[in-house]
Amino acid sequence: MTTEAKESVAENGKKRSLRERQKDLTRDTIIEALSQILVEEGIHGFSVQSVADRAGVSHRTVYRHFPNREALLEGLGEKIEDLSALSNSLQLPRTISDFEQGIAEAFQLLEDHEEMMTAFLQVSITTNFRPKQTRARDSATLEIVRDLAPALPPQEQKEAAALIRFLASSLSWMIFKTQFGLSGEEASRTVREALKMIHKNLVRRNRAVEKAAKS
């Protein structure tokens, strides 16, 4: 390849990279506008046009990224998953200790993106929308409990996993914040202590069941 050809390829790559960055920026601006409207007016208070007006772009621009209301909501969920992927604390847990150690960072991430997280929670509660990563964490938590306390009945394992997931969730963070006035740091300390107690209790109950089975 000649020098001129190499320079042409490099220049085209830069242009594509710039276009991609501009596309991502526009998409993020639209999602931020959607988040603001959801927080202020609720899930029924937005349309593609109202989001376009808030974002300062044309209806056509929004439509190019998100052709309808459902696509906008899915885009919000995807943005939340992208943010979660950047945090080590929000990777799939392998033990209850992973929850304990990562809860402070996780709640700080929620604090840093409060408006978007609040909007997302409104969507989740109203429509029962659960992103792929949320479902994966639900399944991973149940497996953690099964591994930690295999002797417990399946229903008790399911209940314990549900409690762990709730405590370490964005909904828990929001309730601690709005209902009890706790900061992210205060809430994370509270959740961490609760998770430690659950951990110890599961181990204790599992041993008791195993002991009873042997007697």
Short mmCIF file of C-alpha atoms in Angstrom, two decimals:
data_model
loop_
_atom_site.label_atom_id
_atom_site.label_comp_id
_atom_site.label_asym_id
_atom_site.label_seq_id
_atom_site.Cartn_x
_atom_site.Cartn_y
_atom_site.Cartn_z
CA MET A 1 0.00 0.00 0.00
CA THR A 2 1.34 3.41 -0.97
CA THR A 3 1.85 6.20 1.53
CA GLU A 4 -1.05 8.10 -0.03
CA ALA A 5 -3.33 5.08 0.32
CA LYS A 6 -2.35 4.58 3.96
CA GLU A 7 -3.05 8.24 4.69
CA SER A 8 -6.44 7.94 2.98
CA VAL A 9 -7.38 4.89 5.06
CA ALA A 10 -6.28 6.65 8.25
CA GLU A 11 -8.27 9.76 7.35
CA ASN A 12 -11.38 7.70 6.61
CA GLY A 13 -10.94 5.94 9.95
CA LYS A 14 -10.77 9.28 11.75
CA LYS A 15 -13.92 10.46 9.98
CA ARG A 16 -15.79 7.28 10.91
CA SER A 17 -14.57 7.60 14.48
CA LEU A 18 -15.76 11.21 14.62
CA ARG A 19 -19.14 10.25 13.18
CA GLU A 20 -19.50 7.48 15.76
CA ARG A 21 -18.64 9.87 18.58
CA GLN A 22 -21.16 12.41 17.29
CA LYS A 23 -23.77 9.67 16.99
CA ASP A 24 -23.11 8.51 20.56
CA LEU A 25 -23.26 12.09 21.84
CA THR A 26 -26.60 12.70 20.15
CA ARG A 27 -27.96 9.42 21.50
CA ASP A 28 -26.81 10.31 25.03
CA THR A 29 -28.37 13.77 24.75
CA ILE A 30 -31.68 12.20 23.76
CA ILE A 31 -31.58 9.73 26.65
CA GLU A 32 -30.75 12.53 29.10
CA ALA A 33 -33.74 14.50 27.81
CA LEU A 34 -35.95 11.43 28.20
CA SER A 35 -34.71 10.96 31.77
CA GLN A 36 -35.56 14.56 32.66
CA ILE A 37 -39.10 14.25 31.28
CA LEU A 38 -39.70 10.92 33.03
CA VAL A 39 -38.61 12.35 36.38
CA GLU A 40 -40.73 15.49 35.95
CA GLU A 41 -43.85 14.11 34.26
CA GLY A 42 -43.82 10.32 34.60
CA ILE A 43 -43.85 7.60 32.00
CA HIS A 44 -47.08 8.81 30.36
CA GLY A 45 -45.82 12.36 30.01
CA PHE A 46 -43.48 11.96 27.08
CA SER A 47 -43.60 11.54 23.34
CA VAL A 48 -40.94 11.37 20.67
CA GLN A 49 -41.61 15.04 19.90
CA SER A 50 -41.37 16.18 23.53
CA VAL A 51 -38.06 14.36 23.89
CA ALA A 52 -36.82 15.99 20.68
CA ASP A 53 -37.83 19.43 21.97
CA ARG A 54 -36.09 18.87 25.31
CA ALA A 55 -32.94 17.52 23.62
CA GLY A 56 -32.82 20.43 21.17
CA VAL A 57 -32.90 18.19 18.11
CA SER A 58 -35.42 17.49 15.40
CA HIS A 59 -38.12 14.81 15.55
CA ARG A 60 -36.37 13.19 12.61
CA THR A 61 -33.09 12.97 14.55
CA VAL A 62 -34.77 11.23 17.48
CA TYR A 63 -36.63 8.93 15.09
CA ARG A 64 -33.35 7.95 13.46
CA HIS A 65 -32.09 6.65 16.81
CA PHE A 66 -35.38 5.66 18.46
CA PRO A 67 -38.38 5.24 16.12
CA ASN A 68 -41.03 5.10 18.90
CA ARG A 69 -41.67 5.41 22.65
CA GLU A 70 -40.82 1.78 23.29
CA ALA A 71 -37.45 2.16 21.57
CA LEU A 72 -36.72 5.21 23.72
CA LEU A 73 -37.41 3.24 26.90
CA GLU A 74 -35.27 0.38 25.65
CA GLY A 75 -32.52 2.90 24.93
CA LEU A 76 -32.69 4.09 28.53
CA GLY A 77 -32.30 0.50 29.71
CA GLU A 78 -29.34 -0.02 27.41
CA LYS A 79 -27.68 3.13 28.75
CA ILE A 80 -28.09 1.86 32.32
CA GLU A 81 -26.52 -1.44 31.32
CA ASP A 82 -23.63 0.42 29.66
CA LEU A 83 -23.01 2.38 32.86
CA SER A 84 -23.23 -0.80 34.91
CA ALA A 85 -20.67 -2.51 32.69
CA LEU A 86 -18.15 0.22 33.56
CA SER A 87 -18.38 -0.60 37.28
CA ASN A 88 -16.60 -3.61 38.74
CA SER A 89 -19.15 -3.61 41.55
CA LEU A 90 -21.97 -4.27 39.09
CA GLN A 91 -20.41 -7.24 37.36
CA LEU A 92 -22.08 -10.59 37.98
CA PRO A 93 -21.46 -11.56 41.62
CA ARG A 94 -20.04 -14.95 42.54
CA THR A 95 -20.46 -14.79 46.32
CA ILE A 96 -22.44 -12.78 48.85
CA SER A 97 -19.12 -11.17 49.76
CA ASP A 98 -19.04 -9.70 46.24
CA PHE A 99 -22.24 -7.84 47.09
CA GLU A 100 -20.84 -6.74 50.46
CA GLN A 101 -17.60 -5.43 48.96
CA GLY A 102 -19.17 -3.76 45.94
CA ILE A 103 -22.23 -2.10 47.42
CA ALA A 104 -20.50 1.21 48.22
CA GLU A 105 -19.25 1.62 44.65
CA ALA A 106 -22.60 0.52 43.25
CA PHE A 107 -24.57 3.04 45.30
CA GLN A 108 -22.07 5.78 44.41
CA LEU A 109 -22.69 5.04 40.73
CA LEU A 110 -26.40 5.45 41.37
CA GLU A 111 -25.74 8.77 43.14
CA ASP A 112 -23.61 9.99 40.24
CA HIS A 113 -26.42 9.29 37.76
CA GLU A 114 -29.38 9.97 40.03
CA GLU A 115 -31.71 11.49 37.46
CA MET A 116 -31.22 8.70 34.95
CA MET A 117 -31.53 6.02 37.63
CA THR A 118 -34.71 7.61 38.98
CA ALA A 119 -36.18 7.67 35.49
CA PHE A 120 -35.18 4.07 34.94
CA LEU A 121 -36.81 2.99 38.21
CA GLN A 122 -40.05 4.67 37.14
CA VAL A 123 -39.99 2.67 33.93
CA SER A 124 -39.12 -0.57 35.72
CA ILE A 125 -41.87 -0.22 38.32
CA THR A 126 -44.53 0.95 35.87
CA THR A 127 -43.85 -1.49 33.05
CA ASN A 128 -42.01 -4.33 34.84
CA PHE A 129 -39.14 -3.73 32.42
CA ARG A 130 -36.09 -5.74 33.48
CA PRO A 131 -32.86 -5.40 31.47
CA LYS A 132 -30.84 -8.45 30.53
CA GLN A 133 -28.19 -7.68 33.14
CA THR A 134 -30.80 -7.45 35.90
CA ARG A 135 -32.17 -10.87 34.99
CA ALA A 136 -28.64 -12.28 34.92
CA ARG A 137 -27.91 -10.92 38.40
CA ASP A 138 -31.15 -12.43 39.69
CA SER A 139 -30.12 -15.85 38.41
CA ALA A 140 -26.55 -15.47 39.67
CA THR A 141 -27.77 -14.55 43.16
CA LEU A 142 -29.98 -17.62 43.37
CA GLU A 143 -27.02 -19.80 42.37
CA ILE A 144 -24.90 -18.14 45.08
CA VAL A 145 -27.48 -19.02 47.73
CA ARG A 146 -27.81 -22.57 46.44
CA ASP A 147 -24.06 -23.05 46.62
CA LEU A 148 -23.80 -21.48 50.07
CA ALA A 149 -26.78 -23.29 51.60
CA PRO A 150 -27.49 -26.39 49.51
CA ALA A 151 -29.34 -28.15 52.33
CA LEU A 152 -32.05 -25.50 52.59
CA PRO A 153 -35.40 -26.08 50.86
CA PRO A 154 -35.65 -24.47 47.40
CA GLN A 155 -38.31 -22.00 48.58
CA GLU A 156 -36.08 -20.74 51.39
CA GLN A 157 -33.19 -20.38 48.95
CA LYS A 158 -35.43 -18.39 46.61
CA GLU A 159 -36.59 -16.10 49.43
CA ALA A 160 -33.03 -15.47 50.61
CA ALA A 161 -31.88 -14.67 47.07
CA ALA A 162 -34.79 -12.25 46.62
CA LEU A 163 -33.88 -10.42 49.83
CA ILE A 164 -30.22 -10.14 48.84
CA ARG A 165 -31.12 -8.82 45.40
CA PHE A 166 -33.52 -6.26 46.80
CA LEU A 167 -31.02 -4.95 49.34
CA ALA A 168 -28.33 -4.57 46.68
CA SER A 169 -30.65 -2.99 44.10
CA SER A 170 -31.26 0.50 42.77
CA LEU A 171 -34.77 0.34 44.24
CA SER A 172 -33.31 -0.23 47.71
CA TRP A 173 -30.98 2.74 47.19
CA MET A 174 -33.91 4.94 46.17
CA ILE A 175 -36.05 3.93 49.16
CA PHE A 176 -33.22 4.55 51.62
CA LYS A 177 -32.67 7.94 49.99
CA THR A 178 -36.23 9.22 49.59
CA GLN A 179 -38.04 7.58 52.49
CA PHE A 180 -35.32 7.53 55.13
CA GLY A 181 -33.05 10.38 54.02
CA LEU A 182 -29.89 8.28 53.89
CA SER A 183 -26.99 9.26 51.65
CA GLY A 184 -25.52 6.69 49.29
CA GLU A 185 -22.67 6.09 51.71
CA GLU A 186 -25.01 5.65 54.67
CA ALA A 187 -27.29 3.34 52.72
CA SER A 188 -24.38 1.22 51.52
CA ARG A 189 -23.15 0.75 55.11
CA THR A 190 -26.63 -0.32 56.18
CA VAL A 191 -26.96 -2.77 53.31
CA ARG A 192 -23.47 -4.16 53.87
CA GLU A 193 -24.25 -4.99 57.50
CA ALA A 194 -27.57 -6.57 56.52
CA LEU A 195 -25.86 -8.72 53.89
CA LYS A 196 -23.31 -9.90 56.45
CA MET A 197 -26.13 -10.97 58.78
CA ILE A 198 -27.91 -12.79 55.97
CA HIS A 199 -24.66 -14.51 55.02
CA LYS A 200 -24.06 -15.75 58.57
CA ASN A 201 -27.70 -16.80 58.98
CA LEU A 202 -27.67 -18.85 55.78
CA VAL A 203 -24.53 -20.68 56.87
CA ARG A 204 -26.01 -21.33 60.32
CA ARG A 205 -29.34 -22.60 58.99
CA ASN A 206 -27.65 -24.80 56.42
CA ARG A 207 -25.51 -26.44 59.11
CA ALA A 208 -28.58 -27.00 61.27
CA VAL A 209 -30.44 -28.72 58.43
CA GLU A 210 -27.42 -30.90 57.60
CA LYS A 211 -27.00 -31.83 61.26
CA ALA A 212 -30.68 -32.72 61.60
CA ALA A 213 -30.49 -34.89 58.49
CA LYS A 214 -27.61 -36.90 59.95
CA SER A 215 -29.24 -37.48 63.34
#
